[in-house]
Amino acid sequence: MPRAAFGSTWYDTALVVAITAALYSSTAAPDLYYTDCGELAGVAATLGVAHPTGYPLFTLIGHGWVQLPLPCSPIGKLGALMVVLGAAAAGLMHRLMLRLLGELRWLDARGIRSVALLTALLLGTARTLWTQSLSVEVHALQVVLIVHLLYWLIRWEQTRLRSDQLWAAFALGLCFTNHLSSIVLLPGTLLFALMVGSGRSSERFRQLLLPAGITLTCALAYAYLPLRSASEPIFNWGEVHRSLSKFLYHVLGKQYSIWMFSGSARQQLGVFGSLLLPNVAVPFALVGIWALWKHSRALAWLLLSLAGVCVGYVINYSIPDIEPYFATAFIAGAIAAGIGIAALWRFRLMRYLALVLPIVYTLWNWRAVDLRHHWLVREYVRLVVEPLPRGSIVLSQQWDYFCSAFWYMQQVEGYRPDVVLIEKELLRRTWYLHQLARWYGEPITRCSTEIAAYMPLLEEFESGEMPKERYSIIQRAFVALLRGFIERNPDRAAFATPEVLETEPDFAATVTARPYGATLALNTERHDLPPPLVYDARRLLESSSRYHSERLDRGLAALASQAYVRTGDALLAADSTAVEQARACYYVALQLDQKSGAALERLSQLGRR
């Protein structure tokens, strides 16, 4: 492209960024979202240490962003950062495609600008990539970093400058400082580097020594984790400063190894198949790979390797929220689709079809991704916590719906600092009891006897050195610890979300439980509990009526429905004349979950009164 024309493309880039930013901000979640959102927001806001694998780059960028004087809460600021990152990824894709199409020389300047803009918008409207910019998570940054890497690889192939190769190496290193799923980038990047390099095979490998050193040097970012951990920040997952083994256990995500190659490949491949068309214009992508194969085998192999390795690796990872891990394949597919559009641009019908594709993808994916009215998570947290008396102890393992979000609300916003939340499953990690003691003090330290008996066993278990015949011993100590939290704090009412008693029958056998809102009140004979507060369900009902197709939305609605059934039961147990209040609770439960047999049964019983 002529220099003047190329310079004017910055206006096109700005247009791409503006369009995607407007699209994402119009559909972004207004508040907390599921799973790790609350914890990651808390880590970024307080400069802490996140769950494995630590995500140092995300934490540092997020913390810096939170310091900006924007007129919103930390979660609002971080939500805006996700939008900015998504728009930046689209802008980078636009620059990448301008460079790539200019080298292919299939189009005139106007055609190059048109196809580059279309490709960037196709990336921005791809369902999975769009979703990553709508709530606080690490994947929006990962998308930017992957596109950034591909930009420098393509630039290096064109210029053959050593400096561009080193920038590509640095970009690869940055990917690893955010997410270790970047391992899927290595085979394709290495193959591309060997194909683009000059000289004999041995010389090509030698040329990669310095770039490899630069990539590995980026791992120094992980030094942030033990350095910050040693200062005991509010969020200090793993306490990785304790030893090298604790650091490596955390950074390498060893606790996730049980989900790798566990036999769910067919199911996860089905997930990928269901996501393929909403993310990639497959016919254009196939044409693009064919056209690239004739023009640049190295680039064709790069895109094929990235997509193939990504899918082959990710389908063997058995977690429910697998969609973001296919991002590398979808980015490669977007580039291939852009090349395919360029190859077919001379055909008027294909040109018109390509021009409407971003509009088609926007309309197709909008409803599936739109989170602008999603208040479910904060409302559910309040549904759980609002009825609880001051100083309550709550045992729960509802990480996706409750615990993560409550961490943020309590530790960052100062919501209900009197409540002691104990995440039951995290009690199986050696660092967590220390964090509990720092957060809540006396209610935890009162259990010093139980903790002293449990911790040596937990260290043995966490190190992988505990034989299976000793599992019953640590389980007894674990149950004793759970009991200790209740019995050592007789001045505090104790509660558990129902799944705690369902998954710990040995513990359940040692306590009495009765319904109390979203929780079960434990050993209530020690406390004179008032009837539970009936939480205002209007916002919860409004939001749940819009969001009921996703797994987590359905799960939260079912939990909230059960909470209102238990609230109605508790009201009747406290006052048999509170029929209308109980009936209203059962109706809310039925609105939240129309399949709630418990709500239907209660309403039927009240109808016979």
mmCIF file with all atom_site columns, C-alpha atoms in Angstrom, residues 385-393 416 418-419 493 495 516 529-530:
data_model
loop_
_atom_site.group_PDB
_atom_site.id
_atom_site.type_symbol
_atom_site.label_atom_id
_atom_site.label_alt_id
_atom_site.label_comp_id
_atom_site.label_asym_id
_atom_site.label_entity_id
_atom_site.label_seq_id
_atom_site.pdbx_PDB_ins_code
_atom_site.Cartn_x
_atom_site.Cartn_y
_atom_site.Cartn_z
_atom_site.occupancy
_atom_site.B_iso_or_equiv
_atom_site.pdbx_formal_charge
_atom_site.auth_seq_id
_atom_site.auth_comp_id
_atom_site.auth_asym_id
_atom_site.auth_atom_id
_atom_site.pdbx_PDB_model_num
ATOM 1  C CA . VAL A 1 385 ? -26.230 -13.116 53.712 1.00 0.00 ? 385 VAL A CA 1
ATOM 2  C CA . GLU A 1 386 ? -28.930 -10.546 54.489 1.00 0.00 ? 386 GLU A CA 1
ATOM 3  C CA . PRO A 1 387 ? -31.051 -12.842 56.720 1.00 0.00 ? 387 PRO A CA 1
ATOM 4  C CA . LEU A 1 388 ? -28.058 -13.896 58.846 1.00 0.00 ? 388 LEU A CA 1
ATOM 5  C CA . PRO A 1 389 ? -27.676 -12.506 62.390 1.00 0.00 ? 389 PRO A CA 1
ATOM 6  C CA . ARG A 1 390 ? -24.610 -10.426 63.162 1.00 0.00 ? 390 ARG A CA 1
ATOM 7  C CA . GLY A 1 391 ? -21.450 -12.423 63.722 1.00 0.00 ? 391 GLY A CA 1
ATOM 8  C CA . SER A 1 392 ? -22.693 -15.507 61.895 1.00 0.00 ? 392 SER A CA 1
ATOM 9  C CA . ILE A 1 393 ? -20.366 -18.275 60.759 1.00 0.00 ? 393 ILE A CA 1
ATOM 10 C CA . ARG A 1 416 ? -21.018 -7.498  56.211 1.00 0.00 ? 416 ARG A CA 1
ATOM 11 C CA . ASP A 1 418 ? -19.155 -9.367  60.825 1.00 0.00 ? 418 ASP A CA 1
ATOM 12 C CA . VAL A 1 419 ? -19.864 -12.571 58.868 1.00 0.00 ? 419 VAL A CA 1
ATOM 13 C CA . ALA A 1 493 ? -24.839 -18.589 65.163 1.00 0.00 ? 493 ALA A CA 1
ATOM 14 C CA . PHE A 1 495 ? -25.016 -21.848 59.163 1.00 0.00 ? 495 PHE A CA 1
ATOM 15 C CA . TYR A 1 516 ? -33.061 -20.750 57.336 1.00 0.00 ? 516 TYR A CA 1
ATOM 16 C CA . LEU A 1 529 ? -32.937 -17.158 65.982 1.00 0.00 ? 529 LEU A CA 1
ATOM 17 C CA . PRO A 1 530 ? -35.555 -14.744 64.677 1.00 0.00 ? 530 PRO A CA 1
#
